[in-house]
Amino acid sequence: MTRSKRLTIPELVAKKGKEKITALTAYDVQFARLLDETGIDLILVGDSAAMIMMGYEDTLPITMEEMLVFTKSVVKGTKRALVVGDMPFLSYQVSDENAVFNAGRFLKEAGAQAVKIEGGQEMASRVRAVVKAGIPVLGHIGLTPQSANLLGGYKVQGKDVASARKLLADAQALVEAGIFALVLECVPQELAALITQKISVPTIGIGAGKHVDGQILVLHDLLGLFEGFRPKFVKAYADLASVCRTALNTYIKEVKTGQFPGEEHSFKLSPEVWAELSKAE
Ligand code: KIV
């Protein structure tokens, strides 16, 4: 039996300060395959699936069962990327025991290698418990969408001295609790650089500038497939929505005009069978 060639957690951590970490979200086997072929380091099965794949307005409604389905699909499409399952709202907030149980399901049932947990010092005990169970945890601070109601919306975090200091303390508390890397979402670039310099594990930014150890984006934003809204930190590298629209409209037109299917898409009877069949009954 050959062992998997997946990037390991220590290999990812060792990239800090040496090589930029590349990460993107994915939710299904087809895109996971494409991502894996690029040699990307980390694929996050984000709870952004609630909006991207299920059409909800925010990430709160997605369930553990739904996240496990998306994660299984991504794991099937990958051979070398590290796959991280995003713990959905209420799958870890209630208790350490609940957090360990649900985190374990991402590894045991879906085949992920790690989980992501949103929150700072207030989640340190959850992170500690999950790591103690042998499950690697990716932290996530700054704009944490599951707490958007508390934060007063989707806003840049850490803009004043007190909130910047709180984020720094959050990062340090999470490192002490055992995270292997930390997502910094929507924080001023100077603060992201300072956190990156102060902590021993890699930082992965989204809307956190370039002075971090790696970058992550939502795949459908990068590909121009999600047209709901486009945050300032997103760079769309393609306009796949337009490509899809053109293909779909051409299909509709060709079906209506009889251009599709052509001979090359059709099956044929042998001349003998056709001769027999077409004899008058
Ligand atoms: O759910 C998600 O996609 C995320 C990333 C944006 C970091 O948490």
Coordinates of C-alpha atoms and ligand atoms in Angstrom, one line a residue:
M1 CA 0.0 0.0 0.0
T2 CA 1.4 3.4 -0.9
R3 CA 1.0 6.2 1.6
S4 CA -0.7 9.5 0.7
K5 CA 1.7 12.2 -0.4
R6 CA -0.3 14.9 1.2
L7 CA 1.3 18.0 2.6
T8 CA 1.6 17.4 6.4
I9 CA 1.0 20.0 9.1
P10 CA 4.7 20.2 10.0
E11 CA 5.6 20.8 6.4
L12 CA 3.0 23.6 6.1
V13 CA 4.3 25.2 9.4
A14 CA 7.9 24.9 8.1
K15 CA 7.0 27.3 5.2
K16 CA 6.7 30.2 7.6
G17 CA 9.2 32.9 6.7
K18 CA 10.5 30.7 3.8
E19 CA 7.8 30.3 1.2
K20 CA 4.4 31.8 0.8
I21 CA 1.5 29.4 1.6
T22 CA -1.2 29.1 -1.0
A23 CA -4.8 28.4 0.0
L24 CA -8.3 28.5 -1.5
T25 CA -11.7 27.3 -0.6
A26 CA -13.4 24.4 -2.5
Y27 CA -16.7 22.6 -2.0
D28 CA -16.8 19.8 -4.6
V29 CA -14.7 17.1 -6.2
Q30 CA -14.3 18.7 -9.7
F31 CA -12.8 22.0 -8.5
A32 CA -10.9 20.2 -5.8
R33 CA -9.1 18.1 -8.5
L34 CA -8.3 21.3 -10.5
L35 CA -6.9 22.9 -7.3
D36 CA -4.9 19.9 -6.3
E37 CA -3.3 19.7 -9.7
T38 CA -1.9 23.2 -9.2
G39 CA 0.1 22.0 -6.2
I40 CA -1.8 24.3 -3.8
D41 CA -0.9 23.9 -0.2
L42 CA -4.2 24.0 1.6
I43 CA -7.9 23.7 0.6
L44 CA -10.5 25.0 3.1
V45 CA -14.0 23.6 2.8
G46 CA -15.3 26.9 4.1
D47 CA -18.7 27.4 5.7
S48 CA -18.9 30.0 2.9
A49 CA -20.5 27.0 1.2
A50 CA -23.7 28.3 2.9
M51 CA -23.6 31.3 0.6
I52 CA -21.7 30.0 -2.4
M53 CA -23.3 26.6 -2.8
M54 CA -26.6 26.9 -1.0
G55 CA -27.6 30.5 -1.6
Y56 CA -28.0 31.6 2.0
E57 CA -27.4 35.2 3.0
D58 CA -24.7 34.4 5.6
T59 CA -22.8 31.4 6.9
L60 CA -25.0 30.7 10.0
P61 CA -27.5 28.2 8.6
I62 CA -25.2 25.5 7.2
T63 CA -25.2 22.3 9.3
M64 CA -22.5 19.7 10.3
E65 CA -24.2 17.2 8.0
E66 CA -24.0 19.6 5.0
M67 CA -20.4 20.5 5.7
L68 CA -19.5 16.8 5.9
V69 CA -21.0 16.2 2.4
F70 CA -18.9 19.1 0.9
T71 CA -15.8 18.0 2.7
K72 CA -16.1 14.4 1.6
S73 CA -16.4 15.6 -2.0
V74 CA -13.3 17.8 -1.7
V75 CA -11.3 15.0 -0.1
K76 CA -12.2 12.6 -3.0
G77 CA -10.7 15.2 -5.5
T78 CA -7.4 15.6 -3.7
K79 CA -4.2 13.7 -3.3
R80 CA -1.7 16.2 -2.0
A81 CA -3.3 19.3 -0.6
L82 CA -4.1 19.6 3.1
V83 CA -7.9 19.6 3.4
V84 CA -9.4 21.6 6.3
G85 CA -13.0 21.4 7.2
D86 CA -14.6 24.6 8.5
M87 CA -16.6 24.0 11.7
P88 CA -20.0 25.5 11.2
F89 CA -21.9 27.8 13.6
L90 CA -23.0 26.0 16.8
S91 CA -20.8 22.9 16.1
Y92 CA -18.2 24.0 18.6
Q93 CA -19.5 27.1 20.6
V94 CA -21.5 25.1 23.1
S95 CA -18.8 23.0 24.9
D96 CA -15.4 21.6 24.6
E97 CA -16.9 18.1 24.4
N98 CA -19.2 19.1 21.6
A99 CA -16.3 20.7 19.7
V100 CA -14.1 17.6 20.0
F101 CA -16.9 15.4 18.8
N102 CA -17.8 17.5 15.8
A103 CA -14.2 18.2 14.9
G104 CA -13.5 14.5 15.0
R105 CA -16.4 13.9 12.5
F106 CA -14.5 15.9 9.9
L107 CA -11.5 13.6 10.1
K108 CA -13.3 10.3 10.8
E109 CA -16.3 10.6 8.4
A110 CA -15.1 13.1 5.7
G111 CA -11.3 12.4 5.6
A112 CA -10.2 15.9 6.3
Q113 CA -6.8 16.5 7.9
A114 CA -7.7 19.4 10.1
V115 CA -10.5 21.8 11.1
K116 CA -10.9 25.5 11.3
I117 CA -12.4 27.3 14.3
E118 CA -13.4 31.0 14.4
G119 CA -12.7 33.1 17.4
G120 CA -9.9 34.3 19.7
Q121 CA -9.2 34.0 23.5
E122 CA -12.8 33.0 24.1
M123 CA -12.3 29.9 21.9
A124 CA -8.9 28.9 23.4
S125 CA -10.3 26.2 25.5
R126 CA -12.1 24.7 22.5
V127 CA -9.0 24.7 20.5
R128 CA -7.0 23.2 23.3
A129 CA -9.5 20.4 23.7
V130 CA -9.7 19.6 20.0
V131 CA -5.9 19.6 19.6
K132 CA -5.6 17.4 22.7
A133 CA -7.8 14.9 20.8
G134 CA -5.2 14.8 18.0
I135 CA -7.1 17.1 15.6
P136 CA -5.1 19.9 14.1
V137 CA -6.8 23.3 14.3
L138 CA -6.5 26.3 12.0
G139 CA -7.5 29.5 13.9
H140 CA -9.5 32.4 12.4
I141 CA -9.6 35.9 13.8
G142 CA -10.4 39.4 12.6
L143 CA -13.6 39.4 10.8
T144 CA -15.2 36.2 11.9
P145 CA -18.4 35.9 9.8
Q146 CA -20.1 33.6 12.4
S147 CA -20.0 36.5 14.8
A148 CA -21.0 39.2 12.3
N149 CA -24.1 40.0 14.4
L150 CA -21.9 40.8 17.4
L151 CA -19.3 42.7 15.3
G152 CA -22.0 44.9 13.8
G153 CA -21.6 43.6 10.2
Y154 CA -18.8 42.6 7.8
K155 CA -16.2 45.3 8.8
V156 CA -12.5 45.6 9.0
Q157 CA -11.4 44.6 12.5
G158 CA -8.5 46.0 14.7
K159 CA -8.6 49.6 13.5
D160 CA -8.1 51.2 16.9
V161 CA -5.4 50.5 19.5
A162 CA -7.7 48.6 21.9
S163 CA -9.1 46.2 19.2
A164 CA -5.7 45.8 17.6
R165 CA -4.2 44.8 21.0
K166 CA -7.1 42.4 21.5
L167 CA -6.4 40.7 18.1
L168 CA -2.7 40.4 19.0
A169 CA -3.6 38.8 22.4
D170 CA -6.2 36.5 20.6
A171 CA -3.5 35.3 18.2
Q172 CA -1.1 34.6 21.0
A173 CA -3.7 32.8 23.1
L174 CA -4.6 30.6 20.1
V175 CA -1.0 29.7 19.5
E176 CA -0.6 28.8 23.1
A177 CA -3.8 26.6 22.7
G178 CA -2.1 24.7 19.9
I179 CA -3.3 26.1 16.5
F180 CA -1.0 25.2 13.5
A181 CA -1.8 28.3 11.5
L182 CA -4.0 31.4 11.8
V183 CA -6.4 33.0 9.2
L184 CA -6.5 36.8 9.5
E185 CA -9.6 38.2 7.8
C186 CA -10.1 41.8 7.1
V187 CA -7.4 43.4 9.3
P188 CA -5.2 46.4 8.5
Q189 CA -2.0 45.2 6.8
E190 CA 0.3 46.8 9.4
L191 CA -1.5 44.8 12.2
A192 CA -1.4 41.6 10.1
A193 CA 2.4 42.1 9.6
L194 CA 2.8 42.6 13.4
I195 CA 0.9 39.5 14.3
T196 CA 2.8 37.5 11.7
Q197 CA 6.1 38.7 13.2
K198 CA 5.0 38.0 16.8
I199 CA 3.6 34.5 16.4
S200 CA 5.4 31.2 15.7
V201 CA 2.8 29.7 13.4
P202 CA 2.0 30.8 9.8
T203 CA -0.6 33.5 9.2
I204 CA -2.9 33.1 6.2
G205 CA -4.5 36.4 5.1
I206 CA -7.7 37.3 3.4
G207 CA -8.0 41.1 3.3
A208 CA -4.9 41.3 5.5
G209 CA -2.4 42.7 3.0
K210 CA 0.8 41.0 1.7
H211 CA 3.0 40.9 4.9
V212 CA 1.5 37.6 6.0
D213 CA 2.8 34.0 5.5
G214 CA 0.1 33.0 2.9
Q215 CA -3.1 34.0 1.2
I216 CA -6.6 32.5 1.0
L217 CA -9.6 33.5 -1.1
V218 CA -13.0 32.1 -1.8
L219 CA -12.6 30.1 -5.0
H220 CA -15.8 31.4 -6.6
D221 CA -14.7 35.0 -6.0
L222 CA -11.4 34.4 -7.7
L223 CA -13.0 32.8 -10.7
G224 CA -15.7 35.4 -11.0
L225 CA -18.5 32.9 -10.4
F226 CA -20.1 34.4 -7.3
E227 CA -21.9 37.6 -8.3
G228 CA -23.6 38.3 -4.9
F229 CA -21.1 41.0 -3.9
R230 CA -17.4 41.5 -4.2
P231 CA -15.4 42.6 -1.2
K232 CA -12.4 45.1 -1.7
F233 CA -9.9 42.3 -0.9
V234 CA -11.0 40.1 -3.8
K235 CA -9.2 39.9 -7.0
A236 CA -11.1 38.1 -9.8
Y237 CA -8.7 36.3 -12.0
A238 CA -11.4 35.2 -14.5
D239 CA -15.0 36.0 -15.4
L240 CA -16.4 32.5 -15.4
A241 CA -20.0 33.7 -14.9
S242 CA -19.8 35.3 -18.4
V243 CA -18.1 32.2 -19.9
C244 CA -20.9 30.0 -18.4
R245 CA -23.7 32.4 -19.6
T246 CA -22.3 32.4 -23.2
A247 CA -22.1 28.5 -23.2
L248 CA -25.6 28.1 -21.8
N249 CA -27.2 30.6 -24.2
T250 CA -25.5 29.0 -27.2
Y251 CA -26.8 25.6 -26.1
I252 CA -30.4 26.9 -25.8
K253 CA -30.1 28.5 -29.2
E254 CA -28.6 25.4 -30.9
V255 CA -31.3 23.1 -29.4
K256 CA -34.0 25.4 -30.6
T257 CA -32.5 25.7 -34.1
G258 CA -31.7 22.0 -34.4
Q259 CA -28.0 22.6 -34.6
F260 CA -27.4 20.4 -31.6
P261 CA -27.0 17.5 -31.5
G262 CA -25.0 17.0 -34.6
E263 CA -24.1 13.7 -36.3
E264 CA -21.0 13.5 -34.2
H265 CA -23.1 13.4 -31.0
S266 CA -25.6 10.8 -32.3
F267 CA -25.6 6.9 -32.4
K268 CA -26.4 5.0 -35.6
L269 CA -28.0 1.7 -36.3
S270 CA -26.2 -0.7 -38.6
P271 CA -27.5 -0.5 -42.2
E272 CA -28.9 -4.1 -41.9
V273 CA -30.9 -3.4 -38.8
W274 CA -32.2 -0.2 -40.3
A275 CA -33.1 -1.9 -43.6
E276 CA -35.1 -4.5 -41.6
L277 CA -36.8 -2.0 -39.4
S278 CA -37.7 0.4 -42.2
K279 CA -39.5 -2.4 -44.2
A280 CA -43.2 -1.6 -44.3
E281 CA -45.0 -3.5 -41.5
Ligands
KIV1 O1 -15.7 30.1 5.0 C1 -14.7 30.5 4.4 O2 -14.6 30.5 3.2 C2 -13.6 31.2 5.2 C3 -12.5 31.8 4.4 C4 -13.0 33.1 3.8 C5 -11.3 32.0 5.3 O3 -13.7 31.2 6.3

